[in-house]
PDB file of C-alpha atoms in Angstrom:
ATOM      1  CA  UNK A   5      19.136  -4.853  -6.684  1.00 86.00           C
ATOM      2  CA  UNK A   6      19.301  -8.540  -7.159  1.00 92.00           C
ATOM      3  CA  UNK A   7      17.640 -10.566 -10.114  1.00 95.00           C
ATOM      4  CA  UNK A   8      15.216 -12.385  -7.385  1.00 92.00           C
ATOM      5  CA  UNK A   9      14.208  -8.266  -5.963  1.00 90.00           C
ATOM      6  CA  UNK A  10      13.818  -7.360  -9.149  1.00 92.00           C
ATOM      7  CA  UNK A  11      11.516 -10.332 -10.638  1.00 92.00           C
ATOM      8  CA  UNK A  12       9.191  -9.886  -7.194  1.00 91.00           C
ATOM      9  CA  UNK A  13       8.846  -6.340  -7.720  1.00 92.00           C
ATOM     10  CA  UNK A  14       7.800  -6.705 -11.264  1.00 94.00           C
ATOM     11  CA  UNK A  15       5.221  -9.445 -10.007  1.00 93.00           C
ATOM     12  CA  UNK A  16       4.264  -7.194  -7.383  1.00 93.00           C
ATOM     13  CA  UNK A  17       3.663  -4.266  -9.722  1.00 93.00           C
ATOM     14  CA  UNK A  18       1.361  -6.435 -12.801  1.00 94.00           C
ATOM     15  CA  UNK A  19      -0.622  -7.570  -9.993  1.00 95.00           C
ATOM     16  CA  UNK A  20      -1.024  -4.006  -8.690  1.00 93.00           C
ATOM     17  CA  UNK A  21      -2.124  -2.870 -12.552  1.00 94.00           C
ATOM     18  CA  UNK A  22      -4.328  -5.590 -13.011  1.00 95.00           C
ATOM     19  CA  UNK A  23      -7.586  -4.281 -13.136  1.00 96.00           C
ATOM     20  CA  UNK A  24      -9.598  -6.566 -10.964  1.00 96.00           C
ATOM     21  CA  UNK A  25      -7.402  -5.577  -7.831  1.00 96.00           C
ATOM     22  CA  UNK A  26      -7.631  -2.033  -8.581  1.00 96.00           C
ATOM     23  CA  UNK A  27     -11.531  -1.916  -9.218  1.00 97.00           C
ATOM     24  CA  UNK A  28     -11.443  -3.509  -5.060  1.00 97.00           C
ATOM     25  CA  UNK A  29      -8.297  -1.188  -3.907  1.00 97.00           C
ATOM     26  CA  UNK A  30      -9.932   2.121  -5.523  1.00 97.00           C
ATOM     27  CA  UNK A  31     -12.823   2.101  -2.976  1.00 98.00           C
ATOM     28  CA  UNK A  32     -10.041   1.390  -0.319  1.00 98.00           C
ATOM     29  CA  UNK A  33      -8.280   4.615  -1.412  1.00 97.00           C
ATOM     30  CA  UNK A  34     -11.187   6.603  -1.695  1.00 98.00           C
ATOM     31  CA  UNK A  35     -12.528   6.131   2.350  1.00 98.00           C
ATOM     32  CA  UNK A  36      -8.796   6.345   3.356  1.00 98.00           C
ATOM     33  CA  UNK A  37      -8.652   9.888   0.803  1.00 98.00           C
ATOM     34  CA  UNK A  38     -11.783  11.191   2.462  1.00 98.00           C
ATOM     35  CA  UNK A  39     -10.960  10.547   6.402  1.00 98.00           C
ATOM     36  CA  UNK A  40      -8.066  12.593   5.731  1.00 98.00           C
ATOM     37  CA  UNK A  41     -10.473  15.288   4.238  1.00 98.00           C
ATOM     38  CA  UNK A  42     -12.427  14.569   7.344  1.00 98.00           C
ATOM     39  CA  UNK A  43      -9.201  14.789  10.359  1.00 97.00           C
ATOM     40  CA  UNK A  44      -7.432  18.264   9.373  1.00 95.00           C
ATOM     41  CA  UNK A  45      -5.254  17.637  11.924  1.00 94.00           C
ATOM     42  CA  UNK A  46      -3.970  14.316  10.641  1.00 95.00           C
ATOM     43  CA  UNK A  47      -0.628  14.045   8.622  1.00 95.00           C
ATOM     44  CA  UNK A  48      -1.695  10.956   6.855  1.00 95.00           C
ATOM     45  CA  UNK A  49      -4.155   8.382   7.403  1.00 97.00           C
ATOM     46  CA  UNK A  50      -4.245   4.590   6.108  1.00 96.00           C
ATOM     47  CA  UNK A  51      -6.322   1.199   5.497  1.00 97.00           C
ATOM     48  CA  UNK A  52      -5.512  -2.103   5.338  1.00 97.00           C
ATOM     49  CA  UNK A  53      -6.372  -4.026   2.356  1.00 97.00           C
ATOM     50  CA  UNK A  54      -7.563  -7.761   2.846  1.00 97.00           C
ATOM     51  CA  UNK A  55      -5.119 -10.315   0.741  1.00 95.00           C
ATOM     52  CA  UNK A  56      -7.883 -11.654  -0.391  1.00 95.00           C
ATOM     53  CA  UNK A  57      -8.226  -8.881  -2.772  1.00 96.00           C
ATOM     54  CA  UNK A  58      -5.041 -10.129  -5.129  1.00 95.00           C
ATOM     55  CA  UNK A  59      -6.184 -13.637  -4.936  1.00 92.00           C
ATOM     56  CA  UNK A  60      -3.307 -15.697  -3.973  1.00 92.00           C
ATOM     57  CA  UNK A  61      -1.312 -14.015  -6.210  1.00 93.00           C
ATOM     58  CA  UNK A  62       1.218 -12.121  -4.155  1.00 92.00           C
ATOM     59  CA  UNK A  63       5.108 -13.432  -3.777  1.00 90.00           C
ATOM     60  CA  UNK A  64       5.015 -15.735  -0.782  1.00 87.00           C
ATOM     61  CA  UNK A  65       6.257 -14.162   2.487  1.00 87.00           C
ATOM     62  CA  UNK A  66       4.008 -11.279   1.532  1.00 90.00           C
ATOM     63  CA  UNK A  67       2.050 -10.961   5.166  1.00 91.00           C
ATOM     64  CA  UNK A  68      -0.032  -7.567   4.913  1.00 93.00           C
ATOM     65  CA  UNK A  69      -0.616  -4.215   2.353  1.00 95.00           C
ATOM     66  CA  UNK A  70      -1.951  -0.988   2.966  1.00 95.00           C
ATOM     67  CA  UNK A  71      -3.027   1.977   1.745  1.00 96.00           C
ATOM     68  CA  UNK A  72      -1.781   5.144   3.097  1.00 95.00           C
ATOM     69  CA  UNK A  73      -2.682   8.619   2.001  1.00 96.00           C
ATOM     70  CA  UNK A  74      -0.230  11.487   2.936  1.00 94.00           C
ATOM     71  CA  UNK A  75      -1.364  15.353   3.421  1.00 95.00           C
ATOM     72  CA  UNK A  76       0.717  17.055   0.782  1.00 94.00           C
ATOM     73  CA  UNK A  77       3.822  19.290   2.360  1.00 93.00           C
ATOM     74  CA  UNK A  78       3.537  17.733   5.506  1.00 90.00           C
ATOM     75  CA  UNK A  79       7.416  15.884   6.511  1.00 87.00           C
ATOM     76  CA  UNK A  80       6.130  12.412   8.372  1.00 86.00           C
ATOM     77  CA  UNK A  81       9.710  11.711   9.311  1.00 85.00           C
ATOM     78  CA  UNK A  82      11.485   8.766   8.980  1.00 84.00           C
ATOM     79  CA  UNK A  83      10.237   5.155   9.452  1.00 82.00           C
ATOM     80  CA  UNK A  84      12.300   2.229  10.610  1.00 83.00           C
ATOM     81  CA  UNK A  85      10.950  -1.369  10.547  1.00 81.00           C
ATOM     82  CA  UNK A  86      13.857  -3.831  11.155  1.00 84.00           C
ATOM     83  CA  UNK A  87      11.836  -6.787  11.481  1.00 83.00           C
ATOM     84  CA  UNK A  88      10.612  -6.965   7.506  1.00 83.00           C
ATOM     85  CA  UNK A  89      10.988  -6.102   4.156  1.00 80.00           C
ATOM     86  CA  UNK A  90       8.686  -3.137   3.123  1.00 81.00           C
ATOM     87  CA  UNK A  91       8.064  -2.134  -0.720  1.00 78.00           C
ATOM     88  CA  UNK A  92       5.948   0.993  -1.820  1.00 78.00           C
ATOM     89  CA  UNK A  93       3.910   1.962  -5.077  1.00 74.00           C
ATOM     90  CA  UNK A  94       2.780   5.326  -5.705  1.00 74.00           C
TER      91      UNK A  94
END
């Protein structure tokens, strides 16, 4: 990992902890938690979240985020996005 990944992913990650953006992201994850409650059938269900919510604060070239919620033991195979740069917290 380069010294330019690794600075943006700290960035990414103290705006992630900061507890302004979680108090707006937990609601996010807790609608996206319960549809998958609510579609049995579903492997995994997700929500964007507005960029509004880190307020200007994200790395530039930063175009969306999401939330997705996985059903546990289920394999969602692979994923394959050659048109951007994708970076996941858990």
């Amino acid at each position: 990992m380069t010294q330019e990944e690794c600075a943006r992913l700290e960035s990414i990650d103290a705006i992630l902890r900061s507890e302004t953006v979680r108090e707006q992201v937990r609601p996010i994850v807790e609608r996206v938690r319960a549809e998958l409650a609510r579609k049995k059938e579903a492997a995994m269900t997700w929500e964007p979240i507005p960029l509004t919510v880190f307020g200007g604060a994200l790395p530039g070239g930063i175009r969306s985020a999401w939330v997705f919620v996985l059903r546990a033991g289920v394999d969602t195979g692979a994923e394959r996005h050659p048109n951007s740069h994708q970076r996941m917290m858990s």
